[in-house]
Amino acid sequence: MVELHLLTRTNKDFSTSAALCFTETWLSKAIPDRALHLPGFQLFRANHITELTGKTRGGGTCFYINENWCTDVTTLKRMCCPNLEALFINCKPFYSPQEFSSFILVSVYISPNVSLNTALQQLADQITDMEQQYPDSVIIILGDFNKANLTRELPKYKQHITCPTRDRNILDHCYTTIKDAYRSVPRASLGLSDHCLIHLLPTYREKLKSAKPVVRTVKRWTNEAELELQACFDCTDWSVSEAAATDLDELTDTVTSYISFCEDMCIPTRTYLTFNNNKPWFTAELRQLRKAEDDANRVGG
């Protein structure tokens, strides 16, 4: 714990990180939260339980969540069984890309001496369940997988850690469904750990910035515009078109072109931008309410 305090005090990369994830912590109920307190961070832990795992040593996972990034954090699930230990938390930060309603962080520890297929299947079932419960959230899965590979069970999840984490092996993984979400940078190990620390740098660009807005034009069918269009049709001599046409197809093209011309003349249009991260349910009324809330927060109302 002393090493962790020194790390966050002397290393800006970790002191400003949104979340710190630790696996195989060896934490048990005999160790109180106050002994693990880290200033500026909230602790969320899943203890190693000998009775459930059948092992007297190892295991345990935890998250430290930076209070400058998020204070609205909910523990969704703790798992502790012979093949798998995991902690699921749901974070709703002060700011996040509009396309994500929250971040579900999953800390995983899979021992090297267990049934990997069983462990991966159990984890995949839980991830699938979370996807169904929180369809608009992004799920980030982190931890010590040893020889396991989650992409066997969930092919749409991408592994973002590309540097060795223990000797020449990549035993610690980070998975999301977002391509190129992070760039991994190795750091010195913490204390007596035989795994090096990994600093994950976000490279994801939110849809608002990565995709150009689409310009759309719509007609405004007001009562006044409809009356003006009707008046235009009433004063039209339709027999001129009938006399000039040689067959039904030509008459149809002439009449529809004339109707479109009248619409363009009589019906006003409105041009607006549609951004790629806009939700169909996020109406103009909701935008006004959100703007009023942001203004109130800025002035401390």
Short mmCIF file of C-alpha atoms in Angstrom, two decimals:
data_model
loop_
_atom_site.label_atom_id
_atom_site.label_comp_id
_atom_site.label_asym_id
_atom_site.label_seq_id
_atom_site.Cartn_x
_atom_site.Cartn_y
_atom_site.Cartn_z
CA MET A 1 0.00 0.00 0.00
CA VAL A 2 2.90 2.34 0.67
CA GLU A 3 4.13 1.81 -2.88
CA LEU A 4 0.67 2.68 -4.24
CA HIS A 5 0.57 5.92 -2.25
CA LEU A 6 3.99 6.87 -3.58
CA LEU A 7 2.97 5.96 -7.12
CA THR A 8 -0.09 8.22 -7.15
CA ARG A 9 1.79 11.05 -5.42
CA THR A 10 4.83 11.03 -7.70
CA ASN A 11 3.46 9.77 -11.03
CA LYS A 12 0.99 12.09 -12.73
CA ASP A 13 -0.02 9.39 -15.22
CA PHE A 14 -1.59 7.34 -12.44
CA SER A 15 -2.73 10.12 -10.10
CA THR A 16 -4.89 11.56 -12.91
CA SER A 17 -6.09 8.21 -14.27
CA ALA A 18 -9.85 7.71 -14.28
CA ALA A 19 -9.54 4.23 -12.77
CA LEU A 20 -6.88 1.97 -11.30
CA CYS A 21 -7.43 -1.78 -11.60
CA PHE A 22 -5.58 -4.40 -9.53
CA THR A 23 -5.94 -8.18 -9.72
CA GLU A 24 -4.66 -10.98 -7.51
CA THR A 25 -4.69 -8.56 -4.61
CA TRP A 26 -4.90 -11.30 -1.94
CA LEU A 27 -7.47 -9.11 -0.19
CA SER A 28 -9.68 -10.77 2.41
CA LYS A 29 -12.30 -9.61 4.90
CA ALA A 30 -9.52 -9.43 7.51
CA ILE A 31 -8.16 -6.32 5.75
CA PRO A 32 -10.41 -3.26 6.37
CA ASP A 33 -11.09 -0.58 3.77
CA ARG A 34 -9.34 2.08 5.87
CA ALA A 35 -6.06 0.20 5.43
CA LEU A 36 -6.46 0.52 1.66
CA HIS A 37 -7.57 4.17 1.54
CA LEU A 38 -6.08 6.20 -1.31
CA PRO A 39 -6.75 9.98 -1.20
CA GLY A 40 -8.87 11.17 -4.11
CA PHE A 41 -10.06 7.67 -5.04
CA GLN A 42 -13.02 5.45 -4.15
CA LEU A 43 -12.26 1.80 -3.43
CA PHE A 44 -14.38 -1.07 -4.80
CA ARG A 45 -13.17 -4.55 -3.96
CA ALA A 46 -14.00 -8.21 -4.44
CA ASN A 47 -12.21 -10.27 -1.82
CA HIS A 48 -10.66 -13.67 -2.27
CA ILE A 49 -12.84 -16.19 -0.41
CA THR A 50 -11.05 -19.43 0.40
CA GLU A 51 -14.28 -21.37 1.00
CA LEU A 52 -15.53 -20.57 -2.50
CA THR A 53 -12.31 -20.94 -4.49
CA GLY A 54 -10.73 -23.84 -2.64
CA LYS A 55 -7.42 -21.93 -2.62
CA THR A 56 -5.76 -20.43 0.41
CA ARG A 57 -3.61 -17.94 -1.50
CA GLY A 58 -3.91 -15.51 -4.42
CA GLY A 59 -7.02 -14.10 -6.04
CA GLY A 60 -8.95 -10.95 -5.26
CA THR A 61 -9.59 -7.88 -7.44
CA CYS A 62 -10.30 -4.21 -6.85
CA PHE A 63 -10.86 -0.83 -8.52
CA TYR A 64 -9.83 2.63 -7.40
CA ILE A 65 -12.08 5.22 -9.11
CA ASN A 66 -10.78 8.78 -9.38
CA GLU A 67 -13.29 11.14 -7.71
CA ASN A 68 -12.40 13.87 -10.21
CA TRP A 69 -13.69 11.58 -12.97
CA CYS A 70 -16.69 9.93 -11.34
CA THR A 71 -18.48 9.70 -8.00
CA ASP A 72 -21.64 7.94 -9.21
CA VAL A 73 -20.41 4.34 -9.03
CA THR A 74 -22.53 1.24 -8.39
CA THR A 75 -21.31 -2.28 -7.69
CA LEU A 76 -23.24 -4.59 -10.01
CA LYS A 77 -21.80 -8.02 -9.22
CA ARG A 78 -19.05 -9.86 -7.41
CA MET A 79 -18.02 -13.34 -8.52
CA CYS A 80 -15.81 -15.76 -6.63
CA CYS A 81 -15.69 -19.40 -7.70
CA PRO A 82 -12.98 -22.02 -8.35
CA ASN A 83 -12.48 -20.96 -11.99
CA LEU A 84 -13.14 -17.23 -11.98
CA GLU A 85 -13.03 -14.13 -9.78
CA ALA A 86 -14.55 -10.90 -11.09
CA LEU A 87 -15.91 -7.53 -10.01
CA PHE A 88 -18.46 -5.55 -12.07
CA ILE A 89 -19.03 -1.83 -11.40
CA ASN A 90 -21.07 0.77 -13.29
CA CYS A 91 -19.60 4.29 -13.57
CA LYS A 92 -21.53 7.38 -14.68
CA PRO A 93 -18.81 10.03 -14.94
CA PHE A 94 -19.26 13.78 -14.92
CA TYR A 95 -18.53 13.83 -18.65
CA SER A 96 -18.55 11.10 -21.26
CA PRO A 97 -19.17 10.83 -25.00
CA GLN A 98 -22.90 11.15 -25.67
CA GLU A 99 -23.01 7.71 -27.33
CA PHE A 100 -22.21 6.05 -23.97
CA SER A 101 -24.68 6.22 -21.09
CA SER A 102 -22.15 4.74 -18.64
CA PHE A 103 -18.96 2.70 -18.32
CA ILE A 104 -19.17 -0.83 -16.96
CA LEU A 105 -15.73 -1.81 -15.67
CA VAL A 106 -14.99 -5.48 -15.10
CA SER A 107 -11.95 -6.63 -13.13
CA VAL A 108 -11.03 -10.28 -13.77
CA TYR A 109 -8.66 -12.82 -12.30
CA ILE A 110 -8.31 -16.28 -13.87
CA SER A 111 -5.83 -18.60 -12.17
CA PRO A 112 -3.45 -20.54 -14.46
CA ASN A 113 -4.44 -23.84 -12.80
CA VAL A 114 -8.16 -23.89 -13.60
CA SER A 115 -10.39 -24.96 -16.47
CA LEU A 116 -9.88 -22.04 -18.87
CA ASN A 117 -12.85 -23.00 -21.04
CA THR A 118 -15.16 -23.02 -18.04
CA ALA A 119 -13.80 -19.72 -16.77
CA LEU A 120 -14.20 -18.02 -20.14
CA GLN A 121 -17.72 -19.38 -20.58
CA GLN A 122 -18.74 -18.14 -17.14
CA LEU A 123 -17.29 -14.70 -17.87
CA ALA A 124 -18.86 -14.54 -21.34
CA ASP A 125 -22.28 -15.38 -19.90
CA GLN A 126 -21.99 -12.53 -17.40
CA ILE A 127 -20.79 -10.07 -20.07
CA THR A 128 -23.68 -11.02 -22.36
CA ASP A 129 -26.11 -10.49 -19.50
CA MET A 130 -24.63 -7.03 -18.84
CA GLU A 131 -24.93 -6.12 -22.52
CA GLN A 132 -28.64 -6.95 -22.42
CA GLN A 133 -29.22 -4.97 -19.23
CA TYR A 134 -27.16 -1.94 -20.29
CA PRO A 135 -27.30 -1.75 -24.12
CA ASP A 136 -26.06 1.87 -24.28
CA SER A 137 -23.07 1.35 -21.96
CA VAL A 138 -19.53 0.52 -22.97
CA ILE A 139 -18.04 -2.51 -21.21
CA ILE A 140 -14.32 -2.49 -20.39
CA ILE A 141 -12.87 -5.80 -19.18
CA LEU A 142 -9.49 -5.74 -17.44
CA GLY A 143 -7.38 -8.19 -15.51
CA ASP A 144 -5.03 -11.11 -15.25
CA PHE A 145 -6.17 -13.72 -17.77
CA ASN A 146 -2.98 -15.80 -17.69
CA LYS A 147 -3.38 -18.22 -20.65
CA ALA A 148 -7.05 -17.45 -21.31
CA ASN A 149 -8.26 -15.41 -24.28
CA LEU A 150 -11.74 -13.90 -24.16
CA THR A 151 -12.01 -13.44 -27.93
CA ARG A 152 -12.57 -17.20 -28.23
CA GLU A 153 -15.95 -16.78 -26.53
CA LEU A 154 -16.71 -13.17 -27.51
CA PRO A 155 -15.12 -12.49 -30.93
CA LYS A 156 -16.43 -8.92 -31.12
CA TYR A 157 -14.25 -7.89 -28.16
CA LYS A 158 -10.78 -6.59 -29.03
CA GLN A 159 -7.67 -6.99 -26.87
CA HIS A 160 -5.82 -3.65 -26.45
CA ILE A 161 -2.69 -4.58 -24.48
CA THR A 162 0.13 -5.27 -26.91
CA CYS A 163 3.20 -5.05 -24.65
CA PRO A 164 4.50 -7.89 -22.43
CA THR A 165 3.19 -7.79 -18.86
CA ARG A 166 5.25 -10.60 -17.33
CA ASP A 167 8.63 -11.47 -18.85
CA ARG A 168 7.81 -11.83 -22.57
CA ASN A 169 4.21 -12.89 -22.06
CA ILE A 170 1.03 -10.83 -22.30
CA LEU A 171 -0.95 -12.18 -19.36
CA ASP A 172 -2.90 -9.03 -18.48
CA HIS A 173 -5.61 -8.05 -20.95
CA CYS A 174 -8.01 -5.21 -21.66
CA TYR A 175 -11.06 -5.88 -23.85
CA THR A 176 -13.69 -3.61 -25.39
CA THR A 177 -15.86 -3.74 -28.51
CA ILE A 178 -14.27 -0.48 -29.73
CA LYS A 179 -11.51 -0.85 -32.27
CA ASP A 180 -8.25 0.87 -31.25
CA ALA A 181 -9.78 2.20 -28.03
CA TYR A 182 -6.48 2.28 -26.11
CA ARG A 183 -2.73 2.36 -26.54
CA SER A 184 -0.85 0.34 -23.92
CA VAL A 185 2.39 1.59 -22.33
CA PRO A 186 4.43 -0.62 -19.94
CA ARG A 187 5.51 0.80 -16.59
CA ALA A 188 7.68 -0.51 -13.76
CA SER A 189 6.14 -3.15 -11.51
CA LEU A 190 4.59 -2.15 -8.20
CA GLY A 191 6.35 -3.41 -5.07
CA LEU A 192 7.19 -7.12 -5.24
CA SER A 193 4.77 -7.88 -8.08
CA ASP A 194 6.15 -9.95 -10.95
CA HIS A 195 3.76 -8.21 -13.39
CA CYS A 196 4.57 -4.77 -14.73
CA LEU A 197 2.01 -1.98 -14.56
CA ILE A 198 0.23 -1.05 -17.77
CA HIS A 199 -0.86 2.49 -18.54
CA LEU A 200 -3.78 2.58 -20.98
CA LEU A 201 -3.98 5.79 -23.00
CA PRO A 202 -7.39 6.44 -24.63
CA THR A 203 -7.22 6.83 -28.41
CA TYR A 204 -10.96 6.63 -29.06
CA ARG A 205 -12.49 9.65 -30.77
CA GLU A 206 -16.13 10.28 -29.97
CA LYS A 207 -18.55 10.13 -32.87
CA LEU A 208 -19.21 13.85 -32.62
CA LYS A 209 -15.58 14.54 -33.61
CA SER A 210 -14.78 11.54 -35.80
CA ALA A 211 -17.72 11.87 -38.22
CA LYS A 212 -18.84 14.97 -40.09
CA PRO A 213 -22.40 16.14 -39.44
CA VAL A 214 -25.01 15.50 -42.13
CA VAL A 215 -26.88 18.47 -43.59
CA ARG A 216 -30.61 17.76 -43.87
CA THR A 217 -33.38 19.87 -45.36
CA VAL A 218 -37.05 19.47 -44.42
CA LYS A 219 -40.22 21.21 -45.61
CA ARG A 220 -42.32 23.12 -43.08
CA TRP A 221 -45.94 22.32 -43.88
CA THR A 222 -47.70 25.17 -42.10
CA ASN A 223 -51.40 26.00 -42.64
CA GLU A 224 -50.48 29.18 -44.49
CA ALA A 225 -48.10 27.30 -46.81
CA GLU A 226 -50.74 24.66 -47.59
CA LEU A 227 -53.31 27.34 -48.45
CA GLU A 228 -50.82 29.06 -50.76
CA LEU A 229 -50.03 25.76 -52.51
CA GLN A 230 -53.73 24.99 -52.91
CA ALA A 231 -54.27 28.42 -54.46
CA CYS A 232 -51.45 27.75 -56.90
CA PHE A 233 -53.09 24.50 -58.01
CA ASP A 234 -56.53 26.14 -58.30
CA CYS A 235 -55.29 28.71 -60.80
CA THR A 236 -53.39 26.16 -62.90
CA ASP A 237 -54.73 25.24 -66.35
CA TRP A 238 -54.12 21.47 -66.31
CA SER A 239 -55.44 21.05 -69.85
CA VAL A 240 -52.24 22.61 -71.20
CA SER A 241 -50.23 19.70 -69.87
CA GLU A 242 -52.72 17.18 -71.22
CA ALA A 243 -52.59 18.70 -74.69
CA ALA A 244 -48.78 18.81 -74.79
CA ALA A 245 -48.29 15.20 -73.66
CA THR A 246 -48.11 12.40 -76.22
CA ASP A 247 -48.74 9.54 -73.77
CA LEU A 248 -49.59 8.83 -70.13
CA ASP A 249 -45.95 8.52 -69.00
CA GLU A 250 -45.04 11.92 -70.38
CA LEU A 251 -48.14 13.47 -68.79
CA THR A 252 -47.24 11.91 -65.44
CA ASP A 253 -43.69 13.29 -65.57
CA THR A 254 -44.93 16.75 -66.53
CA VAL A 255 -47.56 16.95 -63.79
CA THR A 256 -45.28 15.61 -61.00
CA SER A 257 -42.48 17.99 -62.03
CA TYR A 258 -44.92 20.90 -61.92
CA ILE A 259 -46.22 19.85 -58.49
CA SER A 260 -42.65 19.66 -57.16
CA PHE A 261 -41.96 23.11 -58.61
CA CYS A 262 -45.02 24.52 -56.84
CA GLU A 263 -43.98 22.89 -53.55
CA ASP A 264 -40.52 24.44 -53.78
CA MET A 265 -42.12 27.85 -54.44
CA CYS A 266 -44.78 27.74 -51.72
CA ILE A 267 -43.50 25.49 -48.93
CA PRO A 268 -40.67 26.97 -46.83
CA THR A 269 -37.73 24.71 -45.95
CA ARG A 270 -35.44 24.44 -42.96
CA THR A 271 -31.84 23.23 -43.05
CA TYR A 272 -30.21 21.69 -39.97
CA LEU A 273 -27.23 19.57 -38.98
CA THR A 274 -27.57 15.97 -37.77
CA PHE A 275 -24.62 14.75 -35.75
CA ASN A 276 -23.56 11.10 -35.78
CA ASN A 277 -23.99 10.70 -32.03
CA ASN A 278 -27.53 12.09 -31.93
CA LYS A 279 -30.08 9.77 -30.36
CA PRO A 280 -33.49 9.60 -32.10
CA TRP A 281 -35.25 10.05 -28.75
CA PHE A 282 -33.20 13.15 -27.84
CA THR A 283 -35.75 15.75 -28.98
CA ALA A 284 -35.44 19.52 -29.17
CA GLU A 285 -37.36 19.80 -25.88
CA LEU A 286 -34.87 17.51 -24.14
CA ARG A 287 -31.97 19.55 -25.57
CA GLN A 288 -33.45 22.71 -24.05
CA LEU A 289 -33.87 21.00 -20.67
CA ARG A 290 -30.29 19.71 -20.79
CA LYS A 291 -28.98 23.17 -21.71
CA ALA A 292 -30.93 24.69 -18.81
CA GLU A 293 -29.46 22.08 -16.45
CA ASP A 294 -25.90 22.76 -17.69
CA ASP A 295 -26.43 26.52 -17.24
CA ALA A 296 -27.73 25.97 -13.71
CA ASN A 297 -24.75 23.78 -12.84
CA ARG A 298 -22.31 26.37 -14.15
CA VAL A 299 -23.75 29.11 -11.94
CA GLY A 300 -24.14 26.77 -8.98
CA GLY A 301 -27.93 26.81 -9.07
#
